[in-house]
Short mmCIF file of C-alpha atoms in Angstrom, two decimals:
data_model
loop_
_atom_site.label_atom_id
_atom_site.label_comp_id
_atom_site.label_asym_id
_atom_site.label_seq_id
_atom_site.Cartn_x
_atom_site.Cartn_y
_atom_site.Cartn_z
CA UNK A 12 0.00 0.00 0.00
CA UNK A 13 2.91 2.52 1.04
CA UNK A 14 6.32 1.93 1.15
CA UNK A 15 9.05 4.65 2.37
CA UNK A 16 12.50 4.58 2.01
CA UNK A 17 15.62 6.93 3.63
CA UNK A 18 13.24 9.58 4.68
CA UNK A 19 14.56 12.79 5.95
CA UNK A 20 13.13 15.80 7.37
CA UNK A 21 14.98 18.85 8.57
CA UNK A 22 13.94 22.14 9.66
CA UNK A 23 16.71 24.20 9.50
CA UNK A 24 19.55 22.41 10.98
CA UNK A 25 17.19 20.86 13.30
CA UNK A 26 17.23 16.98 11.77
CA UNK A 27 13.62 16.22 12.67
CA UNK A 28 13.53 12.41 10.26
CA UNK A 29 16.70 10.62 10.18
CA UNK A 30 16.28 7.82 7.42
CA UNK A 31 12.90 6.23 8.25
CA UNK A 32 12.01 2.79 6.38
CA UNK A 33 8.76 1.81 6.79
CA UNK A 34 6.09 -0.51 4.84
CA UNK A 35 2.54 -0.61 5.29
CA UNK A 36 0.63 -2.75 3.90
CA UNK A 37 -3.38 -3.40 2.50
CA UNK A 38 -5.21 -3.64 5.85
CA UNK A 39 -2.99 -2.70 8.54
CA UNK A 40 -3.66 -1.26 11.65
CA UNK A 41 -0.01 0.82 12.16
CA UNK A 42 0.40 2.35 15.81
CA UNK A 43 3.12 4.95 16.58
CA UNK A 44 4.33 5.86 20.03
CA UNK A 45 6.96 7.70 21.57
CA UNK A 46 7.49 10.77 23.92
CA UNK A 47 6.70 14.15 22.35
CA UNK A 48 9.04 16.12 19.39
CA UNK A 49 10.37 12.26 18.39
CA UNK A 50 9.20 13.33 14.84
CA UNK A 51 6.02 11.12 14.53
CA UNK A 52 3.19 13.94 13.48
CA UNK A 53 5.95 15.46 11.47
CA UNK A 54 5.98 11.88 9.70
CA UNK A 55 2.24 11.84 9.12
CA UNK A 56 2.33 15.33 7.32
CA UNK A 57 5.22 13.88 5.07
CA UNK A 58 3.34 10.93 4.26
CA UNK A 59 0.16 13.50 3.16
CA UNK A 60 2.78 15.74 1.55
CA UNK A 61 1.98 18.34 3.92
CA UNK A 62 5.44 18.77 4.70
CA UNK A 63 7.79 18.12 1.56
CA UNK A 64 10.78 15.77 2.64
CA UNK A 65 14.21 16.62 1.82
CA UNK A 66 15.50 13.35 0.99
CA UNK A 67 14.10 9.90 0.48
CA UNK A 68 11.46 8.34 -1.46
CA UNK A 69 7.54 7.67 -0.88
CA UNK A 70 5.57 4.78 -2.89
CA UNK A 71 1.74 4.44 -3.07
CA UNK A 72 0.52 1.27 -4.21
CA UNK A 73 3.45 0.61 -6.06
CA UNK A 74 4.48 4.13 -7.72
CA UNK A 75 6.48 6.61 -6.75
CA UNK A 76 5.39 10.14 -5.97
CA UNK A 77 7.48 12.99 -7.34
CA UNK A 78 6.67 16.01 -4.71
CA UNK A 79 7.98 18.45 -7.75
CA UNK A 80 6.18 16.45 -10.25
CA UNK A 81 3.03 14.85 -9.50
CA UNK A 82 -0.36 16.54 -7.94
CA UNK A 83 -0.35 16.30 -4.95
CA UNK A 84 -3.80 17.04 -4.28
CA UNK A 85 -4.60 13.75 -6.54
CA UNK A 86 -1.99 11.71 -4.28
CA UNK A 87 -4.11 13.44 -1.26
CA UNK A 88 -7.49 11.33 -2.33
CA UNK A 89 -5.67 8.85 -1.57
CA UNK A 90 -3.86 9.33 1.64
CA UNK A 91 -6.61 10.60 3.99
CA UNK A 92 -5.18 12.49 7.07
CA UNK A 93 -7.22 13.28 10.55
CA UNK A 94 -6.01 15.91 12.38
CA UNK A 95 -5.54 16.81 16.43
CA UNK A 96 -7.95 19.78 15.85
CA UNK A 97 -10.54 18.69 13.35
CA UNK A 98 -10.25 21.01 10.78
CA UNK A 99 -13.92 21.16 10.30
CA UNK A 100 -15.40 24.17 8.05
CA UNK A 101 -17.35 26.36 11.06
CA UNK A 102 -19.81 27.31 8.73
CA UNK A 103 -20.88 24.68 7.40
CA UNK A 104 -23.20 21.89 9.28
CA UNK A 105 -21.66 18.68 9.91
CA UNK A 106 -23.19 16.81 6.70
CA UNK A 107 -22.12 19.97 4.76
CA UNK A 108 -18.57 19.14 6.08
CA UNK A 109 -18.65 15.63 5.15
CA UNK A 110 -19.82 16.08 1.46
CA UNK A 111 -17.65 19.38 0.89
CA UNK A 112 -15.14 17.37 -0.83
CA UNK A 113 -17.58 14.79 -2.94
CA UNK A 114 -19.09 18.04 -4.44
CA UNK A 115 -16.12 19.63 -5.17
CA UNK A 116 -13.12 17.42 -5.60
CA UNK A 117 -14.89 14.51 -6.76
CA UNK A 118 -17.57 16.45 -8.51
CA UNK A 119 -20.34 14.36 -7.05
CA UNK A 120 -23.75 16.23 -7.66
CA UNK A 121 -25.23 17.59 -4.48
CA UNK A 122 -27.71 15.13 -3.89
CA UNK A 123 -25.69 12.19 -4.54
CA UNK A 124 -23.03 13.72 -2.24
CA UNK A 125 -25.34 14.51 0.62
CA UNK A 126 -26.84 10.90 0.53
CA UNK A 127 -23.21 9.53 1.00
CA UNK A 128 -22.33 12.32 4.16
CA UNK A 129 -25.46 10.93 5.69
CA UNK A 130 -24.08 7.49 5.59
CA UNK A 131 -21.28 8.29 6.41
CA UNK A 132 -22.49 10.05 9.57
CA UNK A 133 -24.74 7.53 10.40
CA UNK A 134 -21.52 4.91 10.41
CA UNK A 135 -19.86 7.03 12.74
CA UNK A 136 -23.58 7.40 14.95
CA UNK A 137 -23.71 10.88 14.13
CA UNK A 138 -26.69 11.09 12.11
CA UNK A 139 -29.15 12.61 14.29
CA UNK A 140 -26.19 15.65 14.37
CA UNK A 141 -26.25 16.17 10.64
CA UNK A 142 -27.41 19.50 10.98
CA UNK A 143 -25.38 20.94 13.74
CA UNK A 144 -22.70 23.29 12.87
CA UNK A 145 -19.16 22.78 14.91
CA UNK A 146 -19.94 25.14 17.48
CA UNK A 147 -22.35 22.73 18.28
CA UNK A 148 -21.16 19.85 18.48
CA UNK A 149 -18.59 18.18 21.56
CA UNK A 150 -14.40 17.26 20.45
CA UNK A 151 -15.77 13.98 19.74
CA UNK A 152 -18.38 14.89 18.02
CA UNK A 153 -16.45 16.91 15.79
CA UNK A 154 -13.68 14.16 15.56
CA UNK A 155 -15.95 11.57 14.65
CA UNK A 156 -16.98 14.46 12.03
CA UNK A 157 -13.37 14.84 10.72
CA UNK A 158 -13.10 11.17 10.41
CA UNK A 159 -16.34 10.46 8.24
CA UNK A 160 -15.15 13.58 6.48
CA UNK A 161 -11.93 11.45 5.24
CA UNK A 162 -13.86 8.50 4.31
CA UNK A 163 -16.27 10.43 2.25
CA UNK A 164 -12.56 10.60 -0.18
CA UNK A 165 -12.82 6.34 0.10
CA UNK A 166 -8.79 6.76 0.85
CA UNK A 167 -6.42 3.85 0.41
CA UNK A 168 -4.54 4.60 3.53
CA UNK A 169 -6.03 7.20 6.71
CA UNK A 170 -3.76 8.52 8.46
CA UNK A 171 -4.93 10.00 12.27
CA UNK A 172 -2.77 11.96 13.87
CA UNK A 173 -3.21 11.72 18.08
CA UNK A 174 -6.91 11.84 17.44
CA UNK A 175 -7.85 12.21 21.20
CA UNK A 176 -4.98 14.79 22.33
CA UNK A 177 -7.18 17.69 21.95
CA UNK A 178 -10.14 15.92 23.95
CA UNK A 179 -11.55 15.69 27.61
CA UNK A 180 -10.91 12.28 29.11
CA UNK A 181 -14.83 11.38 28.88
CA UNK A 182 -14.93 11.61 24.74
CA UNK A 183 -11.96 9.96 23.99
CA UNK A 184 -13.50 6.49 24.29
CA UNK A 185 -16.72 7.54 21.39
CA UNK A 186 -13.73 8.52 19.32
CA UNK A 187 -11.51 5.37 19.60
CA UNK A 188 -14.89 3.48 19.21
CA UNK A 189 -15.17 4.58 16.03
CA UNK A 190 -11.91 3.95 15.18
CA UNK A 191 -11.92 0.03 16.20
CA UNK A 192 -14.81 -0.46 13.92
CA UNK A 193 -12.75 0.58 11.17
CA UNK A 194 -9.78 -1.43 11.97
CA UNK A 195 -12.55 -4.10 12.17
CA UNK A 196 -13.52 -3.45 8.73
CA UNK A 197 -10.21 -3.89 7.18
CA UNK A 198 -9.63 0.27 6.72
CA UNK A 199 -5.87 0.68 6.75
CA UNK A 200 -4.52 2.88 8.88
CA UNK A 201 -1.28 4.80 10.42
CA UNK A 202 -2.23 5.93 13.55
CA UNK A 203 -0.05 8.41 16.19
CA UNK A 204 -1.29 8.39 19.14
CA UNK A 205 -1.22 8.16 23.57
CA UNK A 206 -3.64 5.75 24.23
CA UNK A 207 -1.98 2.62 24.95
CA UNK A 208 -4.93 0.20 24.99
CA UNK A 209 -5.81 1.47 21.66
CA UNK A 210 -2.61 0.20 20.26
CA UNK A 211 -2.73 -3.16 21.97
CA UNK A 212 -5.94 -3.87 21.43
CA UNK A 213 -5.88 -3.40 17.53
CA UNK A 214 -2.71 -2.93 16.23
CA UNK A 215 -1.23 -5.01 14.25
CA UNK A 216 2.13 -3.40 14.24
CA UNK A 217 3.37 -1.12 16.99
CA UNK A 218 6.26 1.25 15.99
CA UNK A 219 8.30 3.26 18.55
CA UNK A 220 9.67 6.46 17.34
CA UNK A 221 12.70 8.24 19.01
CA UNK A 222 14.94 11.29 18.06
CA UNK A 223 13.37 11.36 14.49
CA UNK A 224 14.23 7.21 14.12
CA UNK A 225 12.63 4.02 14.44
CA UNK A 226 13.90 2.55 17.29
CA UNK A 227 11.76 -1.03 17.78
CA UNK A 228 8.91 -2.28 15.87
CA UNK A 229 6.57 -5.52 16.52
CA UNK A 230 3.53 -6.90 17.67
CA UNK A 231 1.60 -5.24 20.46
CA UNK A 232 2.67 -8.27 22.63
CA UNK A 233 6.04 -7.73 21.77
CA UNK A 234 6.36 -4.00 22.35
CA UNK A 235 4.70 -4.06 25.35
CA UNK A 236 5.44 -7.13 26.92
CA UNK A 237 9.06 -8.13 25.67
CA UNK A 238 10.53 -4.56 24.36
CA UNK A 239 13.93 -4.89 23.27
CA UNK A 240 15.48 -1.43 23.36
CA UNK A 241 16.25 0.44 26.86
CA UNK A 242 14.42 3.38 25.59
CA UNK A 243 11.03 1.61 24.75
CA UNK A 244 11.41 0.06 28.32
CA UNK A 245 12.18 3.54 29.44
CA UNK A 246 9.15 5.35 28.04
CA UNK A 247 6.56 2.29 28.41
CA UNK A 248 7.32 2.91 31.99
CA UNK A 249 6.60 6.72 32.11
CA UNK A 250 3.34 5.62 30.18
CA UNK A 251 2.01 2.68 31.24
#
């Protein structure tokens, strides 16, 4: 599905990606941990070409994307990214969020696109907050919104970026909730984020990030329970 090789960041002379290799394949649930400025949002945003890399190279299903070259917008369908702070349109209700981009990236006509949003909110048990505008809604609520607003696109790959950081303790669960049921459903995903039982509970891969590199990768079971490295033990413990 995506495949990255030798990726470097750097912001200034501050040397934020140091040579990351990773492959993720059709179906995989992909957890990142590790403490905060280890470079793991900064990944996500090179991943969604948010952030252009400086050196290395980034594959999608098999072809190589060309920051200087190829659309990125086009490579964006594609790569679906959630943010900490929802990004929702304020004025614009929560099913006019969610069918913004049918209408006018994919050029769905209005109807068509509003009778996907509801679905779409209705998978996410939103439905009966179609109308509300984000000033109206709770975090989660307007997480869950963000999140049915990047399967609207049908992506290949989401990525979520700490989804729950931004989000009193008493919402986070609705949030990872709807997150397990897509795992469940086979949605592949890259997912940065704090909450532990999250990652052990449907990860298939857990990656620990430190200093811009990845340090130790495996199974839940294996991060958690058997971590090789010192500093996975280290920060576990801080965590857990």
């Amino acid at each position: 599905m995506m495949k990255i090789k030798k990726l470097n960041k750097f912001f200034g002379e501050l040397h934020v990606l140091k040579d990351i290799d990773l492959e993720i394949k059709r179906g995989e649930v992909i957890v990142i941990i590790g403490a905060s400025g280890c470079g793991k949002s900064t990944l996500l945003r090179c991943l969604n070409f948010l952030e252009i890399f400086d050196s290395g190279e980034i594959w999608i299903k098999g072809e190589k994307i060309d920051p200087k070259k190829d659309n990125l917008n086009k490579v964006r369908e594609n790569v679906g990214m959630v943010f900490q702070r929802f990004n929702l349109f304020p004025h614009k209700t929560a099913i006019e969020n969610v069918a913004e981009a049918l209408i006018h990236v994919k050029k769905y006509e209005k109807e068509e696109a509003f009778k996907i949003a509801k679905k779409l909110l209705e998978k996410v048990k939103l439905l009966e907050r179609a109308n509300n505008y984000p000033s109206q809604l709770s975090g989660g609520e307007m997480q869950r919104v963000a999140i049915a607003r990047v399967l609207a696109m049908k992506p290949d790959i989401m990525l979520i970026d700490e989804p729950t950081s931004s989000l009193d303790p008493e919402l986070i669960d609705e949030v990872l909730q709807t997150m397990k049921s897509l795992a469940n459903e086979g949605v592949t995903m890259l997912v940065v984020t704090h909450e532990m039982g999250f990652a052990r509970e449907m990860a298939d891969r857990v990656i620990v990030m430190d200093g811009g590199k990845i340090i130790e990768e495996g199974s839940p079971d294996e991060i958690f329970d058997r971590p090789e490295k010192e500093r996975t033990r280290e920060f576990l413990s801080k965590i857990l």
